[in-house]
PDB file of C-alpha atoms in Angstrom:
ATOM      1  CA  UNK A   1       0.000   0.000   0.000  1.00 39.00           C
ATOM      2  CA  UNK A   2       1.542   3.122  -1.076  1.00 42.00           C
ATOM      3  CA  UNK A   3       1.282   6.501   1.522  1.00 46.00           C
ATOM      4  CA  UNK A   4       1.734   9.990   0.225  1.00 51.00           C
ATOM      5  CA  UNK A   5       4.380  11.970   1.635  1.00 63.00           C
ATOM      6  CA  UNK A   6       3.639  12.238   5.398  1.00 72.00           C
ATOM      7  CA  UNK A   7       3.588  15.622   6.696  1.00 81.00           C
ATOM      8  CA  UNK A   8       5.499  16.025   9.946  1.00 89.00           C
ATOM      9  CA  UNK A   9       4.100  17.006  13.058  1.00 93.00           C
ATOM     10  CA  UNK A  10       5.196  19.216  15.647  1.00 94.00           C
ATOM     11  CA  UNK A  11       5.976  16.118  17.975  1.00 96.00           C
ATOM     12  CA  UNK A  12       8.399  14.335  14.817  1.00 96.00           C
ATOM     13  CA  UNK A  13       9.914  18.236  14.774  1.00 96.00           C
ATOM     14  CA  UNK A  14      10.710  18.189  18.141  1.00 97.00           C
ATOM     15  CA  UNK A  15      12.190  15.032  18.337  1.00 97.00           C
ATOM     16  CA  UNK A  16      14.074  15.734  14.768  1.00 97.00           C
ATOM     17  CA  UNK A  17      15.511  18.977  16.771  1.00 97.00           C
ATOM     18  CA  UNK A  18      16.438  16.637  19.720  1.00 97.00           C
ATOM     19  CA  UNK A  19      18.277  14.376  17.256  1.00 97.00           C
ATOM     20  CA  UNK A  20      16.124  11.165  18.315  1.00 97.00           C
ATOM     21  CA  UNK A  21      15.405   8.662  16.268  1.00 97.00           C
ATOM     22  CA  UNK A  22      11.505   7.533  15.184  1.00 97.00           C
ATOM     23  CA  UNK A  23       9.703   6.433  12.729  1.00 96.00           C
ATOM     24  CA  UNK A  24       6.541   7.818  11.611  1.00 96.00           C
ATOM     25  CA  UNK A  25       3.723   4.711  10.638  1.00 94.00           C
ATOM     26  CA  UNK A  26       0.492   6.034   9.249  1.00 93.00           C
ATOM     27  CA  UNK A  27      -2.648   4.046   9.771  1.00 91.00           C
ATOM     28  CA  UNK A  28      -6.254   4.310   8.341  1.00 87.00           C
ATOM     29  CA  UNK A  29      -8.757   6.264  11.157  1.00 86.00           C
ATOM     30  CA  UNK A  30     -12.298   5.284  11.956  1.00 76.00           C
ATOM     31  CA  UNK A  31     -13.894   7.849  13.108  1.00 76.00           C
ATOM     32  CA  UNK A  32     -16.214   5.340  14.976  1.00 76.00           C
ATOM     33  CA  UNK A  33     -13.305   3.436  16.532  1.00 70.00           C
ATOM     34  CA  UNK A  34     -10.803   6.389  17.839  1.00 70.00           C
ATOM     35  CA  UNK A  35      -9.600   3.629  20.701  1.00 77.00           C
ATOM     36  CA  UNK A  36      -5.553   2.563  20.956  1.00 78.00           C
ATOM     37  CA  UNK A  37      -6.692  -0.706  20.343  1.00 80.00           C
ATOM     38  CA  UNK A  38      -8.512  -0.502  17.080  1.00 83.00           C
ATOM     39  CA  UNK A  39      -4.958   1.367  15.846  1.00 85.00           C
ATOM     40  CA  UNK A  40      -3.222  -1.857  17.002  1.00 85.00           C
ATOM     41  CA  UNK A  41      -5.223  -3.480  15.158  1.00 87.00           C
ATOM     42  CA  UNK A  42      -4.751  -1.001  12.000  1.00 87.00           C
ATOM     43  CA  UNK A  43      -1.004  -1.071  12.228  1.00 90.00           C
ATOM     44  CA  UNK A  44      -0.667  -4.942  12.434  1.00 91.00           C
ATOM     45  CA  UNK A  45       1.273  -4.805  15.850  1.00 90.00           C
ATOM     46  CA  UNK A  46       1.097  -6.601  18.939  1.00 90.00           C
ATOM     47  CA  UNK A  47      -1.543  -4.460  21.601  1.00 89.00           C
ATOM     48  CA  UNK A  48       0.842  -4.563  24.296  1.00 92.00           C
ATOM     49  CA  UNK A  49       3.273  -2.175  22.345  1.00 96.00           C
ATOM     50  CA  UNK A  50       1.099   0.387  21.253  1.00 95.00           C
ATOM     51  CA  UNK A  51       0.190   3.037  23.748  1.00 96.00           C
ATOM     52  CA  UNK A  52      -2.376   5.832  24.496  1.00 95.00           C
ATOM     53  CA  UNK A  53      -1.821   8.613  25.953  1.00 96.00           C
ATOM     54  CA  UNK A  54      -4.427  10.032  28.596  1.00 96.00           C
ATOM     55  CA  UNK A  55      -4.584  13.523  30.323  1.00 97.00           C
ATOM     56  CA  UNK A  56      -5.489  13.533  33.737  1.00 98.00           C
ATOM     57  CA  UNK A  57      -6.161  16.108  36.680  1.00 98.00           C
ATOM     58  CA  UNK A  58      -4.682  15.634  40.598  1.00 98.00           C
ATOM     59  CA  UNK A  59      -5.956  17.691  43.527  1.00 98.00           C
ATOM     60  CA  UNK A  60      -2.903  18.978  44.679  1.00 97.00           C
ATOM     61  CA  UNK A  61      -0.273  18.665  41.709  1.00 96.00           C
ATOM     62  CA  UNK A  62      -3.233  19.891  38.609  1.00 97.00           C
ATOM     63  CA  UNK A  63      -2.518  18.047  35.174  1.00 98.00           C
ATOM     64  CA  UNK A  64      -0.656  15.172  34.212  1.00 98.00           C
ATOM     65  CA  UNK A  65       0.159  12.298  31.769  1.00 98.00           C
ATOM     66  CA  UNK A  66       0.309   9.245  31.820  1.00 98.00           C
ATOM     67  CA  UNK A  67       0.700   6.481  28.672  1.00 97.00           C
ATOM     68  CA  UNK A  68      -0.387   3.578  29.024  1.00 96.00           C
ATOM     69  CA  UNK A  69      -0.670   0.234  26.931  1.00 95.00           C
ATOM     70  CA  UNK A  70      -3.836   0.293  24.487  1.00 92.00           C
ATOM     71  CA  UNK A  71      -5.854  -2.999  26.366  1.00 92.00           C
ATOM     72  CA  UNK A  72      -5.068  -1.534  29.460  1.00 94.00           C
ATOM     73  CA  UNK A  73      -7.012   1.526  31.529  1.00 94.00           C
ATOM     74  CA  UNK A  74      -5.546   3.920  34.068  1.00 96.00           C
ATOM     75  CA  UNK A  75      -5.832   2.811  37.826  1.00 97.00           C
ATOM     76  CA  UNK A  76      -6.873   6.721  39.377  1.00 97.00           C
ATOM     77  CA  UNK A  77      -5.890   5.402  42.942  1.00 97.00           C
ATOM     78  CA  UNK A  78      -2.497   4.217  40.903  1.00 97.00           C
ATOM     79  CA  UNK A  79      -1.640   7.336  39.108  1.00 98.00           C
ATOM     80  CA  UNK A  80      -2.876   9.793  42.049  1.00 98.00           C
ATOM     81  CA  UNK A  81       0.180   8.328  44.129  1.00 97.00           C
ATOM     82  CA  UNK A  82       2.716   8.287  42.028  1.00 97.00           C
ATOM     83  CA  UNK A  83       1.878  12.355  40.984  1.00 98.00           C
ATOM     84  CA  UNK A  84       1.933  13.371  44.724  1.00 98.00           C
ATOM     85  CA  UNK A  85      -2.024  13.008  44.356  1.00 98.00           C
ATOM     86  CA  UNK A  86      -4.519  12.147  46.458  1.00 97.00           C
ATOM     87  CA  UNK A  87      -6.706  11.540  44.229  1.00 97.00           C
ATOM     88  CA  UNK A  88      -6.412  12.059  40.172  1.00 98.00           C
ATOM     89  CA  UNK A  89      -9.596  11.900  37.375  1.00 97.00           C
ATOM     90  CA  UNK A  90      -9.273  11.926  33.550  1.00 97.00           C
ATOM     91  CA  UNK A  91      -9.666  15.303  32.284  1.00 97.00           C
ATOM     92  CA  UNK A  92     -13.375  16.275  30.307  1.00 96.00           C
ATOM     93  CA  UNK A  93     -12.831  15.414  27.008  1.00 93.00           C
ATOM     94  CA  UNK A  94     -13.682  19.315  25.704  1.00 96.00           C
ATOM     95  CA  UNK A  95     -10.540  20.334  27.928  1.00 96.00           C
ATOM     96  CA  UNK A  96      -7.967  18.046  26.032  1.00 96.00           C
ATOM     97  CA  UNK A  97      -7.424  20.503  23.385  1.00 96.00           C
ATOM     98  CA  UNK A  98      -7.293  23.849  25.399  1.00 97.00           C
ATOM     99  CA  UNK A  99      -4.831  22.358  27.684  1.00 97.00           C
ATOM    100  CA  UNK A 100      -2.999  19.892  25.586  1.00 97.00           C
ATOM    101  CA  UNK A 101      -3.005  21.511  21.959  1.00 96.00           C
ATOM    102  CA  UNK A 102      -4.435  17.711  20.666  1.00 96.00           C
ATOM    103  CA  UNK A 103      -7.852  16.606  19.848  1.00 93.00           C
ATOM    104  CA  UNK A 104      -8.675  12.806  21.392  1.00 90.00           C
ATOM    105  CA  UNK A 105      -7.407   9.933  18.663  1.00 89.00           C
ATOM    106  CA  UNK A 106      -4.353  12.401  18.282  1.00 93.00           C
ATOM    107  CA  UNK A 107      -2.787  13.202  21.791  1.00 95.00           C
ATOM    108  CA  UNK A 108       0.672  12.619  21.613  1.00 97.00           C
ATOM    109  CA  UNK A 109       3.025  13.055  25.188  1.00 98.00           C
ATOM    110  CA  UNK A 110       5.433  15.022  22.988  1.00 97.00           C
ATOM    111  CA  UNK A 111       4.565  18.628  22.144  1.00 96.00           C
ATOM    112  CA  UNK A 112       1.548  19.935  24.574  1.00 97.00           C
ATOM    113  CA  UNK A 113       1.251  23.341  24.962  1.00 95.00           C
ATOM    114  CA  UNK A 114       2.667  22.820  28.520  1.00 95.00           C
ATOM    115  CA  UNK A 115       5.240  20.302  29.410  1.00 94.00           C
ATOM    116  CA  UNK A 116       3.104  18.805  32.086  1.00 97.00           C
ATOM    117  CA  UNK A 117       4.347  15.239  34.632  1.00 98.00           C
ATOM    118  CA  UNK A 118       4.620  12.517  32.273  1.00 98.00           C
ATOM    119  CA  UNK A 119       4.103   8.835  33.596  1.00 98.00           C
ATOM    120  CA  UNK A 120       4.859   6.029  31.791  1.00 98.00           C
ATOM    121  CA  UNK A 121       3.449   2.140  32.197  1.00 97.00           C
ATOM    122  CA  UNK A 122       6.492   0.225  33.260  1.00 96.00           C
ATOM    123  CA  UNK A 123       5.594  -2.133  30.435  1.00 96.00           C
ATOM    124  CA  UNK A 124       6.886   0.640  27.984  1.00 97.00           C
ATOM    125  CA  UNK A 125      10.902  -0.272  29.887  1.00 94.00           C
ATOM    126  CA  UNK A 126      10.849  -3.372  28.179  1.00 94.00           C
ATOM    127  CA  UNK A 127      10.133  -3.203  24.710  1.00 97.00           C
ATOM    128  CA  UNK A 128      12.503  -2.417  21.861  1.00 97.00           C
ATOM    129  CA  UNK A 129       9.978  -0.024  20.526  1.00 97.00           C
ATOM    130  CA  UNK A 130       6.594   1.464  21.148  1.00 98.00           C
ATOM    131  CA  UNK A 131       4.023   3.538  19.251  1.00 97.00           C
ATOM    132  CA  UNK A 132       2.379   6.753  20.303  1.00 97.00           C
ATOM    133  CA  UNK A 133       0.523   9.034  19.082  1.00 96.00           C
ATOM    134  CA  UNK A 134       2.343  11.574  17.046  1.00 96.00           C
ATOM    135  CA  UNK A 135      -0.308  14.468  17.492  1.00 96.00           C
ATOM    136  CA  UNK A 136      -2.314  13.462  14.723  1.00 94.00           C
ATOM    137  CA  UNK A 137      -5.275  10.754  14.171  1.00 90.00           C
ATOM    138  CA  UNK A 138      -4.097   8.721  11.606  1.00 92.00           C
ATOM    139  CA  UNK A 139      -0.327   8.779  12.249  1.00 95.00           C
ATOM    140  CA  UNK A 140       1.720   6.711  15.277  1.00 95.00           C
ATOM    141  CA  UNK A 141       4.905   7.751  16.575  1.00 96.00           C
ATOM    142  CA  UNK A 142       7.299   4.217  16.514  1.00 97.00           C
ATOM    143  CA  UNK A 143      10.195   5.156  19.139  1.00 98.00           C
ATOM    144  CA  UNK A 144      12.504   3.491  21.473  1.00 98.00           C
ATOM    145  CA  UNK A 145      10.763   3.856  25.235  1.00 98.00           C
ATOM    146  CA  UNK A 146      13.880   4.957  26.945  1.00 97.00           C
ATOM    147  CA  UNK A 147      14.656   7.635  24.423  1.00 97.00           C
ATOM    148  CA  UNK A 148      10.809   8.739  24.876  1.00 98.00           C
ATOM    149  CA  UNK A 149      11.085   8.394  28.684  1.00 97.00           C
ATOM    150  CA  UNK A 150      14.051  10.584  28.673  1.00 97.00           C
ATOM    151  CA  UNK A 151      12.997  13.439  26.116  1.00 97.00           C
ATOM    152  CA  UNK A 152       9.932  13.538  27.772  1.00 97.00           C
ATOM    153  CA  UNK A 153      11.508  13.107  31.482  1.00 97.00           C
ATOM    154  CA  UNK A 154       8.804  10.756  32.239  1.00 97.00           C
ATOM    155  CA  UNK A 155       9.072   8.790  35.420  1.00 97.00           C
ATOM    156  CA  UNK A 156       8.042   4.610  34.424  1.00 97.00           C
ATOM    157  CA  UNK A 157       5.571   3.341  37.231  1.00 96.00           C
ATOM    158  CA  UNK A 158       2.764   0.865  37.526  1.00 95.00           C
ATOM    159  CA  UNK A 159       0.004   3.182  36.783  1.00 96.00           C
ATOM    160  CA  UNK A 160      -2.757   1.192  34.992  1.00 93.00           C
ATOM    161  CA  UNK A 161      -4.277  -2.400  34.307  1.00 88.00           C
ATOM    162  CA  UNK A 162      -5.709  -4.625  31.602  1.00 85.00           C
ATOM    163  CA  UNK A 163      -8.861  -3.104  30.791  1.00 75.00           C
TER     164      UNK A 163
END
């Protein structure tokens, strides 16, 4: 199947200025199915290396990240602890692209408007590579986790389970 030229995101620029290496991998969207798991799916890859990235809000620290594998769900109680929370929700979807910058299907960790905590699945640690979103529905991100973990000075922790 031949792509176009793919047009570079401010996430790929970022990471071009940082001198890290990626690979962009477009996929087909459905509208209908925006979930990590139906790009899995799209892109042919195994679930557990393809990851979504979710916005949420602490009471004491405000808005963080986390990324998590695409069959798995955020544990709150999980992800409130490790931010210094006491307790943590997912942001309301219509505040992902004031705060972020990125609509949902397209929210990459790389490139908010704000550099915000970043918390990554400790899954991510032992992969050779994993796929994010690169800021765009319709285009994935394919990058080594520790160079993501340390562009994006994420701290790796046990933050969600199998959905």
């Amino acid at each position: 199947m031949a792509h176009g030229k793919v047009e570079k995101t401010n996430a790929a620029r970022l990471l071009d200025r940082a001198k890290i290496a990626y690979e962009l991998v477009p996929y087909r969207v459905d509208e209908e199915h925006l979930a990590a798991t139906h790009v899995a799916e799209e892109l042919g890859e195994d679930i557990g290396s393809v990851f979504k990235t979710l916005v949420l809000r602490g009471d004491r620290t405000g808005y963080f990240v986390c990324v998590v594998p695409a069959d798995h769900e955020v544990d709150l109680k999980a992800a409130a602890r490790v931010s210094g929370n006491k307790k943590a929700d997912l942001i309301p979807m219509k505040e992902l692209l004031p705060v972020t910058g990125y609509i949902r299907g397209g929210c990459s960790p790389i490139g908010m408007k704000k550099q915000f905590p970043t918390y990554i699945h400790s899954s991510a640690a032992s992969l050779p590579a994993i796929y994010i979103s690169a800021g765009v529905r319709g285009l994935q991100l394919k990058i080594a986790p520790a160079e993501l973990i340390a562009f994006v000075g994420a701290t790796v922790a046990e933050i969600s389970r199998r959905e």
